[in-house]
XYZ file of C-alpha atoms in Angstrom:
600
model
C 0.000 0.000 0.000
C 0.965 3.506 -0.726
C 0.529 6.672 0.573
C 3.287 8.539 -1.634
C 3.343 12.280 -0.391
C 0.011 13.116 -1.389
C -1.190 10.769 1.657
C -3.665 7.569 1.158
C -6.505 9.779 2.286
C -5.937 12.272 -0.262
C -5.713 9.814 -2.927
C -9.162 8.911 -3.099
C -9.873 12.390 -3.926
C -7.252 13.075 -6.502
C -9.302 10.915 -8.752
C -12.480 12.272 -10.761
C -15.626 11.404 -12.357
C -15.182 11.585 -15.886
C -13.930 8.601 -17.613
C -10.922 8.358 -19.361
C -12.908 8.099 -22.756
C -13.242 11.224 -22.949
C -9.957 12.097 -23.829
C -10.419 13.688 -27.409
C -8.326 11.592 -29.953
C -5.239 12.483 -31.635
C -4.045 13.114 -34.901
C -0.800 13.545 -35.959
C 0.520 16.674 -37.217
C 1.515 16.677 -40.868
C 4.135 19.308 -42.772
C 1.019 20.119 -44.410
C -0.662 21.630 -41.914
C 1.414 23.540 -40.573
C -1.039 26.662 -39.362
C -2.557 24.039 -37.023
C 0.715 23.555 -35.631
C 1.679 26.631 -34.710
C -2.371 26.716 -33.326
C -1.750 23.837 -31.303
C 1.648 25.563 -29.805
C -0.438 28.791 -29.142
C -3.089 26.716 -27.327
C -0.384 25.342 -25.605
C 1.292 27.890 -24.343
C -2.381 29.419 -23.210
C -2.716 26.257 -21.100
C 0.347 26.582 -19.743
C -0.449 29.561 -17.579
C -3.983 28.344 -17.299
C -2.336 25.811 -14.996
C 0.062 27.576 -13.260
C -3.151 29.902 -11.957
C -4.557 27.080 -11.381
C -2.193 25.778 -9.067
C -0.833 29.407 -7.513
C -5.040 29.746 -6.674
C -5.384 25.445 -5.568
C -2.076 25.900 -2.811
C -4.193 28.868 -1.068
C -7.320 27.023 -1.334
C -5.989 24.114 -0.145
C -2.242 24.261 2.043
C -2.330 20.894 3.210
C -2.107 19.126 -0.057
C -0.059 21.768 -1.023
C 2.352 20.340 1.411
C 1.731 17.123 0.575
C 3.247 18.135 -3.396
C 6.305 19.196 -1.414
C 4.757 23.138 -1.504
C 5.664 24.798 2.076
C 4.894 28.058 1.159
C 1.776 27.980 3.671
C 2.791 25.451 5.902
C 1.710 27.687 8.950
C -1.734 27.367 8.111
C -4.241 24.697 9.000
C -7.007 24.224 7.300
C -10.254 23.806 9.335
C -13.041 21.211 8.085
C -15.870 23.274 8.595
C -19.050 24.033 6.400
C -17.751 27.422 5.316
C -14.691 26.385 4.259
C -16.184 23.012 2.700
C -18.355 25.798 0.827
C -15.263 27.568 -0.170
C -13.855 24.329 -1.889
C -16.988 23.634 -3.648
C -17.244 27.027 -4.932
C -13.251 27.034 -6.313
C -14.079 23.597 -8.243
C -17.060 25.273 -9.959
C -15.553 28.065 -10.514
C -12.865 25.954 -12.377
C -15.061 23.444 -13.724
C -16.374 26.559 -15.849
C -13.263 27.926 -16.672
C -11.722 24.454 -17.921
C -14.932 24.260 -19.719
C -14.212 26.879 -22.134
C -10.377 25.080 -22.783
C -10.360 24.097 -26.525
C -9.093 20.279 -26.128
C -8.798 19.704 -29.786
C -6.173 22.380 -29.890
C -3.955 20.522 -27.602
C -1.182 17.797 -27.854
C -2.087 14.903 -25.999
C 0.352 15.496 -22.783
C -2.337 18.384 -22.660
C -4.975 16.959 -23.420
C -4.304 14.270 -20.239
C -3.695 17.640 -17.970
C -7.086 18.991 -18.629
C -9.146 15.781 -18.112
C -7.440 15.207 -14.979
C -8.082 18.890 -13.572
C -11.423 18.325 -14.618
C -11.498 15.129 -12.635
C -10.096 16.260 -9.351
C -12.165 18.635 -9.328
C -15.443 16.910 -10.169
C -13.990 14.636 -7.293
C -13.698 17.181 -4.922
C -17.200 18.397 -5.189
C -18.670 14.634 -5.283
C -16.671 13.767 -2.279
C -17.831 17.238 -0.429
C -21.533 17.446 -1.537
C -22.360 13.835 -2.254
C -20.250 10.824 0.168
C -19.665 13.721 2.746
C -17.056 11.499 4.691
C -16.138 14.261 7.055
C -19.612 13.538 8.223
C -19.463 10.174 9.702
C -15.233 9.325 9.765
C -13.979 11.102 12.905
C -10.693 9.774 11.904
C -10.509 12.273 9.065
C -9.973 14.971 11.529
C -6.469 14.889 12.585
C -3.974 17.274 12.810
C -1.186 15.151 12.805
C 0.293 14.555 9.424
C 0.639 18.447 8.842
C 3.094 18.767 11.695
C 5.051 15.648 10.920
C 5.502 16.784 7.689
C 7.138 20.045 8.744
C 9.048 18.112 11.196
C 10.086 15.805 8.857
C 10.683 17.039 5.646
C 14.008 19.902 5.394
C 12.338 22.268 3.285
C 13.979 24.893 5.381
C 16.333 25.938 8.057
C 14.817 23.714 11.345
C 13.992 27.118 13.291
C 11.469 28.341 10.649
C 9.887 25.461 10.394
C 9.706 25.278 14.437
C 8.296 28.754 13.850
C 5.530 27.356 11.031
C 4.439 24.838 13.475
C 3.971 27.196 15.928
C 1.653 29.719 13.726
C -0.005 26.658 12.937
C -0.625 25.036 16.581
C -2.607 28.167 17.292
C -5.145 26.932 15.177
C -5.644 23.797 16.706
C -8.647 24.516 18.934
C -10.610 26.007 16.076
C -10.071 22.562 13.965
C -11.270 20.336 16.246
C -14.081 22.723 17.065
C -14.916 22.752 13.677
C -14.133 18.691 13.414
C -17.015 17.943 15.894
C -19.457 20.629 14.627
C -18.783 18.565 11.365
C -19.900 15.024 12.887
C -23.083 13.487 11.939
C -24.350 10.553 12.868
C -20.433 8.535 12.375
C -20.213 4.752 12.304
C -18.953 3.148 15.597
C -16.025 1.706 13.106
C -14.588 5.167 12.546
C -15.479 6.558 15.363
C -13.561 3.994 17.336
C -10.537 4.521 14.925
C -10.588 7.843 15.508
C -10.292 7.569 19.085
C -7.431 4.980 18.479
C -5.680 7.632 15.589
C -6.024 10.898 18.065
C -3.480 9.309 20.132
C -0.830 9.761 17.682
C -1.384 12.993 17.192
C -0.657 13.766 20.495
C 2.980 11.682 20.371
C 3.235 14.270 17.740
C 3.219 17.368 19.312
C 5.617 15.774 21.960
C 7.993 15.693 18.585
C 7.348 19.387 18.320
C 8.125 20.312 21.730
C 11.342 18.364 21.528
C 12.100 19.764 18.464
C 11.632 23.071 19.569
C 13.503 22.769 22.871
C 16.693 22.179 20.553
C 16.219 26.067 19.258
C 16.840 29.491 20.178
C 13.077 30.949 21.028
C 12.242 34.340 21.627
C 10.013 34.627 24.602
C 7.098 35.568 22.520
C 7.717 32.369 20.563
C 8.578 30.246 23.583
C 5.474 31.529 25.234
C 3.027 30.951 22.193
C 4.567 27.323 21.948
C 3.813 26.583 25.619
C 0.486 27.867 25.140
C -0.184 26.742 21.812
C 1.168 22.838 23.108
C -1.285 23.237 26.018
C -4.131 23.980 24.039
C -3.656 21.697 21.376
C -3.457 18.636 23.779
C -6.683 20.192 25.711
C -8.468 20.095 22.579
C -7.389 16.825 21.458
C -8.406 15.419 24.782
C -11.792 16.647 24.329
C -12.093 15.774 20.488
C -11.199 11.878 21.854
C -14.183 12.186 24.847
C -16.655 13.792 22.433
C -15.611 10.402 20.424
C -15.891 8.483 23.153
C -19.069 9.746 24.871
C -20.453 9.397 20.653
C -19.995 6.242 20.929
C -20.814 5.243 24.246
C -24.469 6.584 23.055
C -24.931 4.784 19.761
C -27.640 2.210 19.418
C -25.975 -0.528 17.069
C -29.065 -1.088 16.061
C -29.613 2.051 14.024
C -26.231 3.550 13.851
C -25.229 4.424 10.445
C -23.086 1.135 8.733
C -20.064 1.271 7.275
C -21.249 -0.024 4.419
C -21.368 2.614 1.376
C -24.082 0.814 -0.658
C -24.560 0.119 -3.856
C -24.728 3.170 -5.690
C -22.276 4.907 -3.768
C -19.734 2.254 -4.651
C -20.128 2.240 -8.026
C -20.286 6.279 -8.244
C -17.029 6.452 -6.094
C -15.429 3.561 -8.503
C -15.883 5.308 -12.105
C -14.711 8.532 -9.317
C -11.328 6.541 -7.660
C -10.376 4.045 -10.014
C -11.213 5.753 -13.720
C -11.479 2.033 -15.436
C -13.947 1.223 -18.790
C -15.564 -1.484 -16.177
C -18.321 -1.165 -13.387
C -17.626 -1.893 -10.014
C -19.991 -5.042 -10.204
C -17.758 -6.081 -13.516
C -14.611 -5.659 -12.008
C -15.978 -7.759 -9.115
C -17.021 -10.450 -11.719
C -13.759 -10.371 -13.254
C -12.066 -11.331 -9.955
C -14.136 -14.038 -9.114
C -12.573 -16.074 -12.195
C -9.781 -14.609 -11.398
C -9.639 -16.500 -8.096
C -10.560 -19.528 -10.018
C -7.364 -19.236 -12.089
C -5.306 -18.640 -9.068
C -6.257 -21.730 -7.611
C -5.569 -23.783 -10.766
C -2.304 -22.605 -10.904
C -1.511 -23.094 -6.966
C -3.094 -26.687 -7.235
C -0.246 -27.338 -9.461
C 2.767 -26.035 -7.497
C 1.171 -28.217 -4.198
C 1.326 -31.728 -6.034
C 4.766 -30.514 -7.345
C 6.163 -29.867 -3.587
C 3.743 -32.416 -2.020
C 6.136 -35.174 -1.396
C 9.510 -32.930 -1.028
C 7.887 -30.975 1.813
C 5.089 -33.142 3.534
C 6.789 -36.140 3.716
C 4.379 -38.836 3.764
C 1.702 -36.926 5.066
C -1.813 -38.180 2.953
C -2.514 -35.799 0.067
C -6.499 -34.967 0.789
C -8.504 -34.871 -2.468
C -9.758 -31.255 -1.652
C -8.102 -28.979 -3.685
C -7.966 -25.871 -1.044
C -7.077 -28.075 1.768
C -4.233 -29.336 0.092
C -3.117 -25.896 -0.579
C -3.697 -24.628 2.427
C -1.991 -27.658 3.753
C 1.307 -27.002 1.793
C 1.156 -22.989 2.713
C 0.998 -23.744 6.457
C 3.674 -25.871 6.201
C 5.998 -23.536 4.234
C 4.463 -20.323 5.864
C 6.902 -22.144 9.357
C 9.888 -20.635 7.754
C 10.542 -17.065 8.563
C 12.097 -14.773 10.392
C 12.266 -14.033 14.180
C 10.380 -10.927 15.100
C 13.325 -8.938 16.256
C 14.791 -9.224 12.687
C 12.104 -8.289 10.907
C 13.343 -4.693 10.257
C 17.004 -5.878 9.671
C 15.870 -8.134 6.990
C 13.642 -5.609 5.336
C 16.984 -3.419 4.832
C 18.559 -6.120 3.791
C 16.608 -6.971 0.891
C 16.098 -3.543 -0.805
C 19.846 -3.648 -2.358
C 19.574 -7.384 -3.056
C 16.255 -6.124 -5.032
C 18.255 -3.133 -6.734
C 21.245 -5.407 -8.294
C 18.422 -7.942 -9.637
C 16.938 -5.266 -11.342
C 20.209 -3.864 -12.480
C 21.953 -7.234 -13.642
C 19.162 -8.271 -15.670
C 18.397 -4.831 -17.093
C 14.949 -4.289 -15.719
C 14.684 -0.998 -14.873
C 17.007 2.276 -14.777
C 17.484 3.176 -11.105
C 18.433 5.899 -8.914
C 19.897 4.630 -5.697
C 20.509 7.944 -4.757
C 17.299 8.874 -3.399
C 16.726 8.032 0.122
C 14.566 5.338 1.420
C 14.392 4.692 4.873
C 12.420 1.828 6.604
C 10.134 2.729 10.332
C 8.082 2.432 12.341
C 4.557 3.721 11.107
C 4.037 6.457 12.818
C 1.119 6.106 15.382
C -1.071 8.341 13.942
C -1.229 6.342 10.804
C -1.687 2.468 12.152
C -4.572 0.699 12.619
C -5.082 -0.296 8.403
C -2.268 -1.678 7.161
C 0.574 -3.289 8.058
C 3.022 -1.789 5.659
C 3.088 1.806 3.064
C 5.205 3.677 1.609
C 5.440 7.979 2.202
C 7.226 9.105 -0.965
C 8.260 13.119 -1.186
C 6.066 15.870 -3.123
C 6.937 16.432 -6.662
C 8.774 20.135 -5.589
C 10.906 17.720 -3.552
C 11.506 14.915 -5.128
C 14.891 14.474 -3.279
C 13.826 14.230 0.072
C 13.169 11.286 2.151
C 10.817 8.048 1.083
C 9.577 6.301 4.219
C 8.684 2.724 3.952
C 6.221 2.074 6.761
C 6.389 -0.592 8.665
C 3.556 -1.110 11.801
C 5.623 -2.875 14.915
C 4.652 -5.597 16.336
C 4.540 -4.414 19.990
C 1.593 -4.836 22.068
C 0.550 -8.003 20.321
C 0.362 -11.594 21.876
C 2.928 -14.307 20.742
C -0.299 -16.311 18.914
C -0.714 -13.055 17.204
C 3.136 -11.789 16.844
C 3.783 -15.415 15.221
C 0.695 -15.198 13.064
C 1.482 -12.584 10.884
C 5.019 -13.544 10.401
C 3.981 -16.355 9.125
C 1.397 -14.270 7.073
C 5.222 -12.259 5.952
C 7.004 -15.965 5.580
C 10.225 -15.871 3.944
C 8.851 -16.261 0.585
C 6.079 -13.625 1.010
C 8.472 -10.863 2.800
C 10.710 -10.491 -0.407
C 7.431 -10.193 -2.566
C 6.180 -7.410 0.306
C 9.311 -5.749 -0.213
C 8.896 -5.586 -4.155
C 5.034 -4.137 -3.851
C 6.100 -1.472 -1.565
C 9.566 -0.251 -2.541
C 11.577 -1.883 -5.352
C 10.214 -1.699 -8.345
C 7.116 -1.371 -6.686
C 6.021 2.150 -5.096
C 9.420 3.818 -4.375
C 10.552 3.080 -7.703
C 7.468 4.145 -10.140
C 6.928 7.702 -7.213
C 10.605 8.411 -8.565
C 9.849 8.293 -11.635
C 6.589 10.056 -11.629
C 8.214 12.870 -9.770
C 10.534 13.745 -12.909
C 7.899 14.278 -15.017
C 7.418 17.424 -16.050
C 3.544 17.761 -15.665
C 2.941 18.678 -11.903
C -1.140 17.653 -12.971
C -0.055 14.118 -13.641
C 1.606 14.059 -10.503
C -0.523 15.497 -8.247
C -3.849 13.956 -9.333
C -2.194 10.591 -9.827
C -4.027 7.365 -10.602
C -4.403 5.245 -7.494
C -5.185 2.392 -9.830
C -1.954 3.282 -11.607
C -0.125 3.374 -8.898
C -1.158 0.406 -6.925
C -1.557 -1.642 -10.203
C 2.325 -1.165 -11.053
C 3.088 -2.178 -7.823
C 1.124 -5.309 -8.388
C 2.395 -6.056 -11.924
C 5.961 -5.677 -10.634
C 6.084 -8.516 -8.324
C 4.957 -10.471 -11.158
C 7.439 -9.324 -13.444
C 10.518 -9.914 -11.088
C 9.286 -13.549 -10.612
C 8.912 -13.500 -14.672
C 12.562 -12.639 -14.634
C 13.590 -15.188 -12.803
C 14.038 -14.066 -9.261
C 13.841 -16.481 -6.846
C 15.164 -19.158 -9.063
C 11.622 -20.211 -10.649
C 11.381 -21.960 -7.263
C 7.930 -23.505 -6.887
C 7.917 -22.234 -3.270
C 8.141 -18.621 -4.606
C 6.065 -19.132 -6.964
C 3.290 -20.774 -4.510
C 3.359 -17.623 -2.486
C 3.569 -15.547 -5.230
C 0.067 -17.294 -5.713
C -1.343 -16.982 -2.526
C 0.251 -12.683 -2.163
C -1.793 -12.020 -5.804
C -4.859 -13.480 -4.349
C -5.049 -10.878 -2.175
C -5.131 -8.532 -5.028
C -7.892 -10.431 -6.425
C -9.527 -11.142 -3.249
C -9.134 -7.228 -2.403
C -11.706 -6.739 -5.042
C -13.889 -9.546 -4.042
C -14.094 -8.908 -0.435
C -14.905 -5.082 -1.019
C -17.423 -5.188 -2.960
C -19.251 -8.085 -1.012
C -19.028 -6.092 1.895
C -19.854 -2.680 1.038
C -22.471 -3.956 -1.854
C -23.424 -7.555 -1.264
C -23.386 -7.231 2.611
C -20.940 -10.209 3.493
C -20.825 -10.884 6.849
C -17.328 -10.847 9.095
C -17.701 -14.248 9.537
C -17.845 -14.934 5.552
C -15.460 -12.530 4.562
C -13.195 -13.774 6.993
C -13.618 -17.336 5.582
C -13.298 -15.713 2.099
C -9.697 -14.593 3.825
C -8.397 -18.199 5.355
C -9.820 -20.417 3.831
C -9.669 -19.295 0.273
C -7.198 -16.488 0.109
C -4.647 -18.725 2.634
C -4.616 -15.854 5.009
C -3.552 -16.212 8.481
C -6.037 -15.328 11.171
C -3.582 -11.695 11.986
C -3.911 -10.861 8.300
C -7.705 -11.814 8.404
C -8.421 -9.658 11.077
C -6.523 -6.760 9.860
C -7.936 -6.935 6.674
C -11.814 -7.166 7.831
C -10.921 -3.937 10.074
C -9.717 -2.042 6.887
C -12.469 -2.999 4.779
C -14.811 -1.186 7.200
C -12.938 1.740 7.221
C -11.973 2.266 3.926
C -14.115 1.553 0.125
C -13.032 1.258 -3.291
C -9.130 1.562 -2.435
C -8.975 -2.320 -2.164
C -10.357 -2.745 -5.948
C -7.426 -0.546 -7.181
C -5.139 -3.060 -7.292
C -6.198 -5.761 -9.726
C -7.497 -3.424 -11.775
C -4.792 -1.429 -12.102
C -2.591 -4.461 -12.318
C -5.401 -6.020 -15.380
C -5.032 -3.250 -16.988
C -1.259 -2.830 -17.123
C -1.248 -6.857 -17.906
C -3.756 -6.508 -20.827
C -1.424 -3.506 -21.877
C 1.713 -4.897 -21.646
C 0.209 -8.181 -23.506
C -1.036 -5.710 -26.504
C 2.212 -3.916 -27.146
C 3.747 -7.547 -27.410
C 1.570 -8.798 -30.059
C 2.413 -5.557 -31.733
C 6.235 -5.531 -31.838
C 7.022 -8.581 -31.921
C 10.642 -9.278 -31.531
C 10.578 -5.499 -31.324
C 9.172 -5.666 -27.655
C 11.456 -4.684 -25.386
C 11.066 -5.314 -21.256
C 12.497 -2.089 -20.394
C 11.644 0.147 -22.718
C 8.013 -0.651 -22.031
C 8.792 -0.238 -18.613
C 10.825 2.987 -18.620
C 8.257 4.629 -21.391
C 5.253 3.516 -19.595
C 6.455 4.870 -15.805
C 7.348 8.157 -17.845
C 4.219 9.808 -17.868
C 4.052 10.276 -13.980
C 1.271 8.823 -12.222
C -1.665 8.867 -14.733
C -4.108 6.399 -15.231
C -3.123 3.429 -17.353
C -5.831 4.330 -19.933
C -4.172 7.423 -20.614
C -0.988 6.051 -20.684
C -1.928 3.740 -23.262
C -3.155 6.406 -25.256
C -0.049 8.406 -24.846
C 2.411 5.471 -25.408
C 0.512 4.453 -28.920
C 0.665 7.931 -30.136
C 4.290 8.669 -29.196
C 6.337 8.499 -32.296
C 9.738 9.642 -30.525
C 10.169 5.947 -28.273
């Protein structure tokens, strides 16, 4: 999972409602029409500062994801979710919608062309998300201060005393957020609600960063003064956020408080919205269901293959999923102890980087850091790993690959999910989430020149590249064709598939815990830890699950085209360095783009 910069939560949003269909088609430009060239260059350079406005006007409207691009320029402002300023953001996309409205497509090359229908869609996003799913309404755990400050804690945009001083301008704010957080709150599900109880603490081990940091720099008294105050009023207000939660949901009647569970026509508005694919939700869902069946085929296979090498002379039952599920527990007993968990994750990321080098993969650039934690507590509670890649203004600051500790769990449930994260599945883990997977494709989009495509990147895309790497590494030959990998290669894609299923079942179909969680083990090959996590994440979160196999189908069905095409042409890297070139956008687009560029 990744939360690149532009955080998880904002992700959802970056996506729009217009499908990528509607990209106007191109035509090349021929000598002889040369008047529509220099047209087309005119239009061009019109856009060009139709955008910048655009984003000089979207950074005031909206500072923190202006932060999140790696902007800092307003860092000492926090942004309070009330109705007014709700109002405000519905008002700037309308007012752009109109604008952007009046834009010429036609007249534009088709880098251009991309730009526009992905303005359009954020912003037809933003005023679905505010006007129509209204999720500030009933997930307390969108209202959380945290992130901002880490970010300025974390990220060296500037000397460490002005951002001290930025986080001090902004803690003033505080009360009025979470004033404004709980005059927001309407009728929340106990599921949120309880996370945001759980999440609040984390943004109080935040502000203890602050005050740390601070203590390390020269204050005036004014300053000092306005951080003790600021610190004191913060953590009061937090305090009384988490009992207004608590009291909430000490007063709910499960029997008529408001479900998780989006709906039907919620899910498939917010799908054509988040995941921008030429299939419904309810198609997609069909299309992982034979999926699954496929999966299982294949896994079938590899268990009579290892049967006798690793079960000994154990009977071979004539049920297919026991037999798998048989061979996975057996094979899921190697892995490593807890206390080298991190350690081995390190280790692994250069072994990764000279596979991809040595068999000519991928260009990359070590350079750029990556460094492996703990997930910070504000952000646990959904997944057990993620990746926080920089803004595209500073695309040479830190990645963080997120891992969520262990602590506080029992030994059943400690040894659980390392088994879940066996030997075989760690390495495929480590591919998903950093290389080639996440940290590898945010590099890449954050050299592209279009800050649009970066900004309002595909989550699709972006998870579905992740997805089709670890297949392509095993393609390669890494880990030696072994059947073992290739078993748990197996059972780590049907989560991807089963992602999709589970979803929609739940937020559509209305599966229960105790069938999704069956769906999990006993299909999937989940451990119980994984299970568990994965039924709490479904309630709090919709759609994001279904953007990995379809942005992985997508990039498969691609990929699978362009062969057919070339031929003996068809070159591995090239398709991969061409196709990760156009930042972040969704794979429809880059289709379009890659078929109509004449210069690769």
């Amino acid at each position: 999972m990744q939360k690149h910069g532009f955080r998880l939560l904002l992700a959802s949003l970056m996506a729009g409602l217009l499908p990528a269909a509607s990209l106007p088609a191109y035509s090349a430009v021929t000598p002889a029409a040369s008047a529509l060239a220099a047209d087309q260059h005119q239009a061009d350079l019109d856009f060009q500062k139709i955008k910048a406005t655009f984003l000089k006007e979207l950074w005031r409207q909206d500072p923190d994801l202006a932060m999140s691009a790696g902007h800092f320029a307003q860092a000492d402002r926090l942004a309070l979710p009330g109705q007014r300023e709700r109002d405000a953001y519905v008002a700037f996309a309308e007012r752009w919608l109109q604008r952007l409205q009046q834009v010429d497509a036609t007249r534009l090359p088709p880098r251009e062309q991309t730009d526009l229908v992905l303005m359009q869609n954020y912003l037809n996003g933003t005023r679905w998300y505010l006007t129509r799913f209204r999720e500030f309404s009933w997930n307390p755990s969108q209202h959380n201060i945290a992130g901002g400050f880490d970010a300025i804690l974390n990220t060296d945009y500037a000397p460490n005393i002005q951002r001290i001083r930025a986080a001090i301008r902004r803690l003033q704010q505080v009360p009025a957020y979470y004033a404004a957080a709980r005059a927001s709150i309407s009728q929340p599900t106990p599921e949120h609600t309880r996370l945001g109880i759980r999440q609040s603490s984390g943004a109080v081990s935040v502000l203890a960063a602050l005050e740390s940091a601070a203590a390390e720099q020269k204050l005036s008294h004014a300053e000092q003064t306005a951080l003790t105050t600021g610190l004191r009023q913060a953590r009061t207000a937090i305090q009384e956020y988490v009992q207004f939660l608590e009291n909430t949901e000490q007063s709910m009647n499960p029997a008529t408080a408001r479900s998780f569970r989006i709906g039907c026509a919620l899910y498939e508005e917010k799908f054509k919205a988040d995941i921008q694919s030429g299939l419904t939700a309810e198609q997609m869902y069909q299309r992982a269901l034979v999926a699954k069946q496929a999966a299982h085929d294949n896994m079938e296979k590899l268990a009579d293959q290892l049967w006798d090498k690793t079960m000994g002379d154990t009977a071979k039952p004539a049920d297919r999923v026991q037999k798998i599920a048989m061979m996975i527990d057996k094979l899921s007993e190697q892995h490593v102890p807890a206390k080298e968990l991190y350690p081995e994750i390190r280790r692994q990321l250069p072994v990764l980087e000279r596979w991809i080098r040595e068999h000519d993969l991928l260009s990359l650039d070590a350079e750029k850091p990556l460094v492996v934690r703990e997930t910070p507590e504000y952000e646990r509670g959904v997944t057990v790993a993620s990746i926080e890649a920089p803004g595209i203004f500073r695309p040479n600051d830190k990645t963080y690959y997120n891992v969520t500790p262990l602590d506080g769990q029992t030994p059943e449930q400690i040894e659980s999910t390392l088994r879940e994260y066996n030997r075989w599945v760690l390495q495929i883990l480590n591919i998903h989430e950093a290389i080639p997977g996440h940290y590898t494709q945010l590099q890449y989009a954050n050299q592209y020149p279009s800050v649009i495509k970066t900004l309002f990147g595909s989550g699709a895309m972006i998870e579905g590249w992740a997805v089709y790497s670890e297949r392509m590494m095993l393609e390669s030959g890494y880990g030696d064709q072994a059947p073992e990998m290739w078993l748990m290669y197996y059972k780590w894609n049907l989560r991807t598939i089963c992602n999709t299923i589970l979803d929609y079942s739940v937020h559509v179909l209305g599966m229960s815990e105790a069938e999704a969680k069956d769906l999990l083990m006993h299909q999937a090959f989940q451990t119980k830890a994984e299970a568990d996590g994965k039924w709490l994440r479904v309630q709090y979160s919709s759609v994001q699950l279904a953007s990995y196999f379809s942005g992985y189908s997508e990039i498969m069905a691609f990929r699978d085209e362009l062969k057919q095409q070339q031929g003996a042409q068809f070159k591995l890297k090239r398709f991969h360095e061409q196709f990760l070139s156009y930042g972040s956008t969704p794979v429809s687009m880059i289709r379009n783009m890659m078929l109509n560029d004449k210069s690769h």
